[in-house]
Short mmCIF file of C-alpha atoms in Angstrom, two decimals:
data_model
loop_
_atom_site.label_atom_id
_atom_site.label_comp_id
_atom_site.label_asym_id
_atom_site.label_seq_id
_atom_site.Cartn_x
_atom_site.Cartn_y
_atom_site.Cartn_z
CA UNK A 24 64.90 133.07 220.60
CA UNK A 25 64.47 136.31 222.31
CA UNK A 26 67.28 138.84 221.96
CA UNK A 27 67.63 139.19 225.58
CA UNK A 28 67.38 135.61 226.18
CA UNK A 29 70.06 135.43 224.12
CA UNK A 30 72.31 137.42 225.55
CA UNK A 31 71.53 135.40 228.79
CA UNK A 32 72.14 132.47 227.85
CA UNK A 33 75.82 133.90 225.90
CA UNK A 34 76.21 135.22 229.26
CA UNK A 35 76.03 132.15 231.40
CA UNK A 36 78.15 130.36 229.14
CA UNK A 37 80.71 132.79 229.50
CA UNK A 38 80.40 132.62 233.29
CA UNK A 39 80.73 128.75 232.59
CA UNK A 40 83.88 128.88 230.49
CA UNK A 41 85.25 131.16 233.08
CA UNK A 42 84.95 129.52 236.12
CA UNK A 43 85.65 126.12 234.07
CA UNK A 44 89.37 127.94 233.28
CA UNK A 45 89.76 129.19 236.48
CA UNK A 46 89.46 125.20 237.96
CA UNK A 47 91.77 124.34 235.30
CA UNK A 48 94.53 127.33 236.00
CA UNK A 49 94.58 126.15 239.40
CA UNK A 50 93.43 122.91 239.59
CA UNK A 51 97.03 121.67 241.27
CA UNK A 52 97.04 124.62 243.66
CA UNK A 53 96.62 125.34 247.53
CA UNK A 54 93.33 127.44 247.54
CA UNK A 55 94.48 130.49 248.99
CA UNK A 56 94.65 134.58 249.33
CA UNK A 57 97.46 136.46 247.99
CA UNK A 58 99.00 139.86 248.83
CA UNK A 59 102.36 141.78 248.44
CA UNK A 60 104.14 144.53 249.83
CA UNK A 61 108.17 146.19 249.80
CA UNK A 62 109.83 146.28 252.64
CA UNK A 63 113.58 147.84 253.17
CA UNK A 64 115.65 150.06 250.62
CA UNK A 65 116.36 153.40 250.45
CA UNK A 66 116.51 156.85 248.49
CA UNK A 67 119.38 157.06 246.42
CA UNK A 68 121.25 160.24 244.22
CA UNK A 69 122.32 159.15 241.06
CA UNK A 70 123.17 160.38 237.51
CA UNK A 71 119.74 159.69 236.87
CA UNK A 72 117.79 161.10 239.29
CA UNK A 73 116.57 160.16 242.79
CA UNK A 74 115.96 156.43 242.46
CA UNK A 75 115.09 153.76 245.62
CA UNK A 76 117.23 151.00 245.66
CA UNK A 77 117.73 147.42 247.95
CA UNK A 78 113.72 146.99 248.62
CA UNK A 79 112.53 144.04 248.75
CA UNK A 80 109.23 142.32 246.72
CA UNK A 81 107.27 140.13 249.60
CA UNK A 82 104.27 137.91 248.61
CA UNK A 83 101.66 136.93 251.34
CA UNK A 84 100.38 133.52 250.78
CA UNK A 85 97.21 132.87 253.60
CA UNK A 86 95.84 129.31 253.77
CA UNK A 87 91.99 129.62 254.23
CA UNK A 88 92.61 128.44 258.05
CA UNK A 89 95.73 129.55 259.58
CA UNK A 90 96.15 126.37 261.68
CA UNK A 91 100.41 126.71 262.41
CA UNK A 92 101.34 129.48 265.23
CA UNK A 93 104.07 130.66 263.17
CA UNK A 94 104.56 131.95 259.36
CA UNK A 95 107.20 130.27 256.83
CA UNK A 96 109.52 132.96 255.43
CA UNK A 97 111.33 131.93 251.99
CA UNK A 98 114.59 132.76 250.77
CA UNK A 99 115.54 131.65 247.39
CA UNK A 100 119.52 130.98 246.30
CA UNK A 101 121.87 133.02 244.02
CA UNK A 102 120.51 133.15 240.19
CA UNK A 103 116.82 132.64 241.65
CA UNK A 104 113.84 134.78 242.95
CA UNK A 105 111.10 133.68 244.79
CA UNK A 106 109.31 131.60 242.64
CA UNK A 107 111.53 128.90 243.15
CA UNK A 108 108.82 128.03 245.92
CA UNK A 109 105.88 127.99 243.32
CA UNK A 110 104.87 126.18 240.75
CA UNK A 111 107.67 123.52 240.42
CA UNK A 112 108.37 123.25 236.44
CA UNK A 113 107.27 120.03 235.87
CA UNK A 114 103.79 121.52 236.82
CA UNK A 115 103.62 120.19 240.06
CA UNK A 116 102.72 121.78 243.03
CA UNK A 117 106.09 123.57 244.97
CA UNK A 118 106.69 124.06 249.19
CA UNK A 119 104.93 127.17 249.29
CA UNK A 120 101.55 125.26 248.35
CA UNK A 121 102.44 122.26 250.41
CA UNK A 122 103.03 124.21 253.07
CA UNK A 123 99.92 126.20 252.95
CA UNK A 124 97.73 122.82 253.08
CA UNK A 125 99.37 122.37 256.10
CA UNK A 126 97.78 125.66 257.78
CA UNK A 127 101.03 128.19 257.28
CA UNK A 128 100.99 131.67 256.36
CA UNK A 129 104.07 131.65 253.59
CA UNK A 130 105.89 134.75 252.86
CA UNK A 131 107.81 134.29 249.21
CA UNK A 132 110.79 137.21 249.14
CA UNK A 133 112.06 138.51 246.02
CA UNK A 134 115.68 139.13 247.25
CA UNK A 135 117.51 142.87 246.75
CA UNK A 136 117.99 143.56 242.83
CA UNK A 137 116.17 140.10 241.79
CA UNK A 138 112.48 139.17 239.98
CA UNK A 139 110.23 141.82 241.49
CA UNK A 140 112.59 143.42 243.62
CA UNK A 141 113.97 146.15 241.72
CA UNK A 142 117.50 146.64 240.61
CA UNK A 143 119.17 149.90 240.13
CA UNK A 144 121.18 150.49 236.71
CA UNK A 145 122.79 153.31 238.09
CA UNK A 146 124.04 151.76 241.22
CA UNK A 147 127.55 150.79 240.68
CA UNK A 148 127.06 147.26 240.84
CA UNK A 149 127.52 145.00 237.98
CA UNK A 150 125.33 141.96 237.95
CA UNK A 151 126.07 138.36 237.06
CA UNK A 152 123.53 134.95 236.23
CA UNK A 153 124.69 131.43 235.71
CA UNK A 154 125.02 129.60 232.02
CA UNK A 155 123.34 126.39 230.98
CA UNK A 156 126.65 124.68 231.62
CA UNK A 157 126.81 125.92 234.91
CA UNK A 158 122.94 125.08 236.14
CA UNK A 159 123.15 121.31 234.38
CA UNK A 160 126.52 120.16 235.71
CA UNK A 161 125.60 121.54 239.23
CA UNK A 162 121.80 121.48 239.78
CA UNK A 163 119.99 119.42 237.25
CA UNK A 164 122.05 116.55 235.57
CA UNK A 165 125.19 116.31 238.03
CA UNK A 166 125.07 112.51 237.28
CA UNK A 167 126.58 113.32 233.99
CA UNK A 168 129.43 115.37 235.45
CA UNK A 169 130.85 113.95 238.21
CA UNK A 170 132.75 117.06 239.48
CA UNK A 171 132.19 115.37 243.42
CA UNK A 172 131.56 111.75 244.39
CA UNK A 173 128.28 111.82 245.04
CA UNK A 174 126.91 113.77 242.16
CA UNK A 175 126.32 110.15 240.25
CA UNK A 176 123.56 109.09 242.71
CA UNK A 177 120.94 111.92 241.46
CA UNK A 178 118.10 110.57 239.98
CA UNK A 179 115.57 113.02 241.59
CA UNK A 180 115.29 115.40 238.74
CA UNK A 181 111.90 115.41 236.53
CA UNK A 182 113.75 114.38 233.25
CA UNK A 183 117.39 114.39 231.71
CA UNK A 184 117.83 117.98 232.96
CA UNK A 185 119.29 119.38 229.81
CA UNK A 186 118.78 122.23 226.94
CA UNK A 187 116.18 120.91 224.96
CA UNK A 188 114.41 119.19 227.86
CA UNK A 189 110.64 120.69 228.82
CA UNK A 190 111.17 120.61 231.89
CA UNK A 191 114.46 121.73 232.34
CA UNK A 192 113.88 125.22 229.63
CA UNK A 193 111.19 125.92 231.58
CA UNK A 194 113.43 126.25 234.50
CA UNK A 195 116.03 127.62 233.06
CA UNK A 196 114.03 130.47 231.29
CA UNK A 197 113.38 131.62 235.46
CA UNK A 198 117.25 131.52 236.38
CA UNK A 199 117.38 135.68 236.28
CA UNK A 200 120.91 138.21 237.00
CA UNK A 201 121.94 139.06 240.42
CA UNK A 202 124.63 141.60 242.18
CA UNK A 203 127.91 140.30 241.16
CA UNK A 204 128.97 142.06 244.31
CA UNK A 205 128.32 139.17 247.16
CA UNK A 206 129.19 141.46 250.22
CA UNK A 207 127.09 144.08 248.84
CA UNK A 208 124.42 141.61 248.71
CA UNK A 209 124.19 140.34 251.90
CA UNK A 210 124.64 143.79 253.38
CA UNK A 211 121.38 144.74 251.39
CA UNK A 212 119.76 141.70 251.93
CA UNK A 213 120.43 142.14 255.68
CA UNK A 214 119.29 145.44 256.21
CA UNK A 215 115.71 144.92 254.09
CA UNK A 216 115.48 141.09 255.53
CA UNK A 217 115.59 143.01 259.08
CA UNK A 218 113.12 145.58 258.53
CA UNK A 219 110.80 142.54 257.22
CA UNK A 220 111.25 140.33 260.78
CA UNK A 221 110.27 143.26 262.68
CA UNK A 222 107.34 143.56 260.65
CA UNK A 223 106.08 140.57 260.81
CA UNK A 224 107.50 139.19 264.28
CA UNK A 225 108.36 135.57 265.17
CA UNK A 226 108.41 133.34 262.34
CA UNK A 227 110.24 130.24 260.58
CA UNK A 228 112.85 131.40 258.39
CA UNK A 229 113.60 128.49 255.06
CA UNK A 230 116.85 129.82 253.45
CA UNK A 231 118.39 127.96 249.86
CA UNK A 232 122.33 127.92 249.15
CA UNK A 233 122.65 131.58 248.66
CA UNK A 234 120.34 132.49 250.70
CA UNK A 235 121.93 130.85 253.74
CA UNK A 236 124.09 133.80 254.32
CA UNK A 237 121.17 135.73 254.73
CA UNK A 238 119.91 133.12 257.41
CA UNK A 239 123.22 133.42 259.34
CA UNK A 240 122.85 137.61 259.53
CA UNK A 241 119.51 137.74 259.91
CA UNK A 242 119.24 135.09 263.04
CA UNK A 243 122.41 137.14 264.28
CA UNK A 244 120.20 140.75 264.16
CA UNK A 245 117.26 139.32 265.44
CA UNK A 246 117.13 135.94 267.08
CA UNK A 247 113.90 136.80 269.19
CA UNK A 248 111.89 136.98 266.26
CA UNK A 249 113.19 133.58 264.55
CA UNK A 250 111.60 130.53 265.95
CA UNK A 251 113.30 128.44 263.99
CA UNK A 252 116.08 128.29 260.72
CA UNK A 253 116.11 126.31 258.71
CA UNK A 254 119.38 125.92 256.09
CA UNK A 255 118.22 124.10 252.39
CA UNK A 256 121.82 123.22 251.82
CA UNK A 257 123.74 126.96 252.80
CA UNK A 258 126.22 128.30 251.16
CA UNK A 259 129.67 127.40 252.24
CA UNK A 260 131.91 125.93 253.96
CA UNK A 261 133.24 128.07 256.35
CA UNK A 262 135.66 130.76 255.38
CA UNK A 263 136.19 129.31 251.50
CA UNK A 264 134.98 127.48 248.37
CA UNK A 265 134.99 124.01 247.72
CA UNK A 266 134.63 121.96 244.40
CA UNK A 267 134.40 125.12 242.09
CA UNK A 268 137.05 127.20 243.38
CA UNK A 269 139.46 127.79 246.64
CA UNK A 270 138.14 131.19 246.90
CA UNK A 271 138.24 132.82 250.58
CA UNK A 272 135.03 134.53 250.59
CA UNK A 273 133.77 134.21 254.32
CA UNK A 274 136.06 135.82 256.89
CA UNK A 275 133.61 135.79 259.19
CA UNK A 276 133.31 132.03 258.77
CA UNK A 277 129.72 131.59 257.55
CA UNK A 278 129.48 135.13 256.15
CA UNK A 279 131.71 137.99 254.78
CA UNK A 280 129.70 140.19 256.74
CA UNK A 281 130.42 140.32 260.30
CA UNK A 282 128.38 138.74 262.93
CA UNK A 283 128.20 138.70 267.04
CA UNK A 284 131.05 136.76 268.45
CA UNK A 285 132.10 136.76 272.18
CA UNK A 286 134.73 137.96 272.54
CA UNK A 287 134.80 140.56 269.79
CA UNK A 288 137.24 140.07 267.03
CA UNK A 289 139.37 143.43 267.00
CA UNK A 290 140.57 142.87 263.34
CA UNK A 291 137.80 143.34 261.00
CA UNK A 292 139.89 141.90 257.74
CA UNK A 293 141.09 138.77 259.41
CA UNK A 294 138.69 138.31 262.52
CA UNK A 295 138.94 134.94 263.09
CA UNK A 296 141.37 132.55 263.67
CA UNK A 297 141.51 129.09 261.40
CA UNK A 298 142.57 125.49 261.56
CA UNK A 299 142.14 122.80 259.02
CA UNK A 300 140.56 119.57 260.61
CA UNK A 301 141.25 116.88 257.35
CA UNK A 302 138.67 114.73 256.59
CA UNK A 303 139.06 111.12 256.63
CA UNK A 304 137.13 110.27 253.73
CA UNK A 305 137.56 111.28 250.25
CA UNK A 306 133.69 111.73 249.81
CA UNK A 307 133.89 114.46 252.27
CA UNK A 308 136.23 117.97 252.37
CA UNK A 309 138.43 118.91 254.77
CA UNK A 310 137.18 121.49 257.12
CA UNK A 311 138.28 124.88 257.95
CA UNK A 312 137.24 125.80 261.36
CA UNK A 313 138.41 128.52 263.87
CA UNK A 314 141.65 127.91 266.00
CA UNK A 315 140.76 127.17 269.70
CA UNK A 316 139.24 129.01 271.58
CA UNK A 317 137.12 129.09 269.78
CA UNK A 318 134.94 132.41 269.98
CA UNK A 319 130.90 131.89 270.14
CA UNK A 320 128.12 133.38 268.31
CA UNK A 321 125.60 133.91 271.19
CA UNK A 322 122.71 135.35 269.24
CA UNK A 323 123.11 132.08 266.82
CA UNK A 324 122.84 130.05 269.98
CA UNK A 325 119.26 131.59 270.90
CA UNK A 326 117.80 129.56 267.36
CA UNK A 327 116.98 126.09 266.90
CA UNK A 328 118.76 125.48 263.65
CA UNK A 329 118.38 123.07 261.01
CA UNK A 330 121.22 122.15 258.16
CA UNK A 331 119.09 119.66 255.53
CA UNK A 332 121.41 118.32 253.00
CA UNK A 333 120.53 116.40 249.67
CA UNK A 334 122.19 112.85 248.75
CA UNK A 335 123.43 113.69 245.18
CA UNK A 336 124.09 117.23 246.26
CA UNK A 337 127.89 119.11 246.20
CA UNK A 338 126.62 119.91 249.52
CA UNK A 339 126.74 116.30 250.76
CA UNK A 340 130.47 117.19 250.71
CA UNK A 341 130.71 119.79 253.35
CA UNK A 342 127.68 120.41 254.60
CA UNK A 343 129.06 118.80 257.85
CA UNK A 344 131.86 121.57 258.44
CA UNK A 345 129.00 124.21 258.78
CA UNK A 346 127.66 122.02 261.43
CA UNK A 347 130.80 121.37 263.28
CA UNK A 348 131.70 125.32 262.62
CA UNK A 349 128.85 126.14 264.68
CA UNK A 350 128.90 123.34 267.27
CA UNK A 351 132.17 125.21 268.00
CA UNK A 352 130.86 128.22 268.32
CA UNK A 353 128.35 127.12 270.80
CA UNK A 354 125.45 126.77 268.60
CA UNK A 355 123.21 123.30 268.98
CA UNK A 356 122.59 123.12 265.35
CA UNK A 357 120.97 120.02 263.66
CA UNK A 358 122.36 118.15 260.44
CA UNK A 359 119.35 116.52 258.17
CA UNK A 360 121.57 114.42 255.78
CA UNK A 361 118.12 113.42 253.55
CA UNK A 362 120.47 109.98 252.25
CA UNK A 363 120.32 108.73 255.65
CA UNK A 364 116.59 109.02 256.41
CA UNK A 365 116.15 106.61 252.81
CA UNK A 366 115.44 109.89 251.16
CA UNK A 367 117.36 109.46 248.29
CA UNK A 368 118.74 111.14 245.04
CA UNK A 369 118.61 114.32 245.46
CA UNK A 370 120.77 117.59 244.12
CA UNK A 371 120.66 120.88 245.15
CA UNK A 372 117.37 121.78 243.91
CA UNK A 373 115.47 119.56 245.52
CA UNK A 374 112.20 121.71 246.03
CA UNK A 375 111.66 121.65 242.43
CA UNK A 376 112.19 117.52 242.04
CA UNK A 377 110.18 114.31 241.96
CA UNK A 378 109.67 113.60 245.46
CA UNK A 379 109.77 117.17 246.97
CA UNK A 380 106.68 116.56 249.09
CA UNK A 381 108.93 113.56 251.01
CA UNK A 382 111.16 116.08 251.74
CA UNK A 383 109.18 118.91 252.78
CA UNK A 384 107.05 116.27 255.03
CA UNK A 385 110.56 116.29 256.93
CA UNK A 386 110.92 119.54 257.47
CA UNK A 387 107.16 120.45 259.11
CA UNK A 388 107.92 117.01 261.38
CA UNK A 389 110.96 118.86 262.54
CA UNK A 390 109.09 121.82 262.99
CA UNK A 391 106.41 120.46 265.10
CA UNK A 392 109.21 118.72 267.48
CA UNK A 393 111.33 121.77 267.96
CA UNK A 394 108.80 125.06 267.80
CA UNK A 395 105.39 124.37 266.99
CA UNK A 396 103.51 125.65 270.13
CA UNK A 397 106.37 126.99 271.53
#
């Protein structure tokens, strides 16, 4: 054979094999285009140097028809980054795919100081991650733990969800540090998470656990540029911790940051004023809510909100005092409980288990009822 023909032919195989591993790479995936950008942060003096810190890493995910008025923004939880809404690690496809094949632009944030978003050494913060211990008795095999009633009913997760497991190592290898700092955080998180609504005006924010105080500030700051929030399981309750602790971290009931209420608190440390409303079942808490009258959070009250809430979760124990918190406060919010729609057996991490499409199904049905079009 020819030399040259030779090298043709070489070449077309090559062009073969390529396109061949390209269909295999992502054979599960969404077709779509990708992008990123920073948004937020600032110019800092340290002992190193002039550094920029509290950016924030943003990937662009564009269906190949936008056919949804209104992008999905995704905020991941503490311990996480923003590939939570990826590739799930079983393999299978995650909400950030299944929500492009339904025509959404998705925007996947890499919070302040976590994956992509860079963290500054020099800043003064120390960070913190969870241990194996901590991420199997809460997220992936609570059925073995039973630290809350309900954790026994979770059958959701792909496997045994423990060391040694595929599936759970390979999740387990993305669990990264964070700002041990939680006010710092969500001050950081607030002030980058703002800049990035203005860019990109009105759009559907999905917050996880952590990343529900984010959801709270940034519908506070701007609440004309949020068509909808949605709450994966927020962190909470109000005012203090639950299950793991009796912590008072909130003061501002959902967040330690402040937010808008009418009438203005005057103390800043102590702002609001609390009662305990007991619970009359031992599968759910007692709820700490604020003494009457209650003051309202008016720029809360402009969202349609959305509290979804897993069977098998911790959350299925108090998810229902962030609800009635904000009922009180004025705000119409909704309360998905997924047990009660025969969505069953789900933890915390639900995006990343066996029948995450189900759920996310939910979620874009209550999205067409309440803002689609809007």
């Amino acid at each position: 054979m020819h030399w040259g023909n030779r090298y043709n032919a070489l070449y077309l195989l090559l062009c073969i094999f390529a396109v061949a591993s390209v269909d295999l790479a992502f054979a599960g995936e969404t077709a779509h285009v990708r992008e990123y950008f920073f948004v937020g942060g600032q110019y800092v003096n340290t002992s190193a140097g002039t550094l920029f810190q509290n950016q924030i890493y943003v990937e662009k995910l564009s269906p190949s028809q936008v056919k949804q008025p209104y992008p999905i923004i995704f905020l991941h939880g503490g311990g996480q980054d923003g590939t939570n809404f990826l590739n799930k690690p079983d393999g299978g496809k995650g909400w950030a795919s299944w929500f492009l094949d339904q025509g959404y632009e998705v925007y996947v944030v890499d919070e302040p100081s976590r994956g992509r978003s860079p963290w500054n050494p020099y800043g003064g913060f120390p960070v913190t991650t969870y241990s194996v211990e901590t991420i199997t008795s809460r997220f992936t095999a609570t059925q073995l733990s039973n630290l809350w009633p309900q954790a026994k009913l979770h059958t959701q997760w792909p496997g045994p969800g423990t060391q040694g497991d595929p599936v759970f190592d390979a999740y387990y290898a993305s669990v990264i540090q964070g700002t041990a700092n939680g006010t710092e955080h969500e001050r950081a998180m607030k002030e980058a998470g703002t800049v990035l609504l203005d860019r990109l005006g009105p759009s559907i924010l999905v917050t996880h656990s952590q990343g529900g105080l984010y959801g709270w500030t940034l519908a506070d700051a701007r609440p004309d540029n949020l068509k909808a929030l949605i709450q994966i399981e927020p962190k909470g309750p109000p005012f203090q911790e639950v299950i793991f602790s009796t912590d008072f971290t909130r003061p501002w009931g959902l967040t330690s940051v402040p937010l808008t209420y009418t009438p203005t608190p005057t103390n800043a440390s102590a702002p609001l004023d609390t009662q305990v409303v007991a619970s009359d079942s031992t599968d759910l808490t007692s709820c700490v809510l604020q003494a009457e009258p209650a003051r309202q959070l008016p720029n809360l009250a402009k969202v349609p909100i959305l509290i979804e809430t897993g069977e098998a979760s911790y959350h299925a124990m108090y998810d229902h005092c962030t609800q009635l918190f904000l009922q009180q406060a004025g705000v119409n919010a909704e309360h998905l409980e997924l047990g009660k729609t025969d969505i069953h057996g789900n933890g915390h991490m639900q995006f990343m288990e066996k029948n995450s499409n189900e759920i996310a199904a939910k979620l874009h049905e209550w999205i067409t009822k309440t803002v689609s079009g809007s």
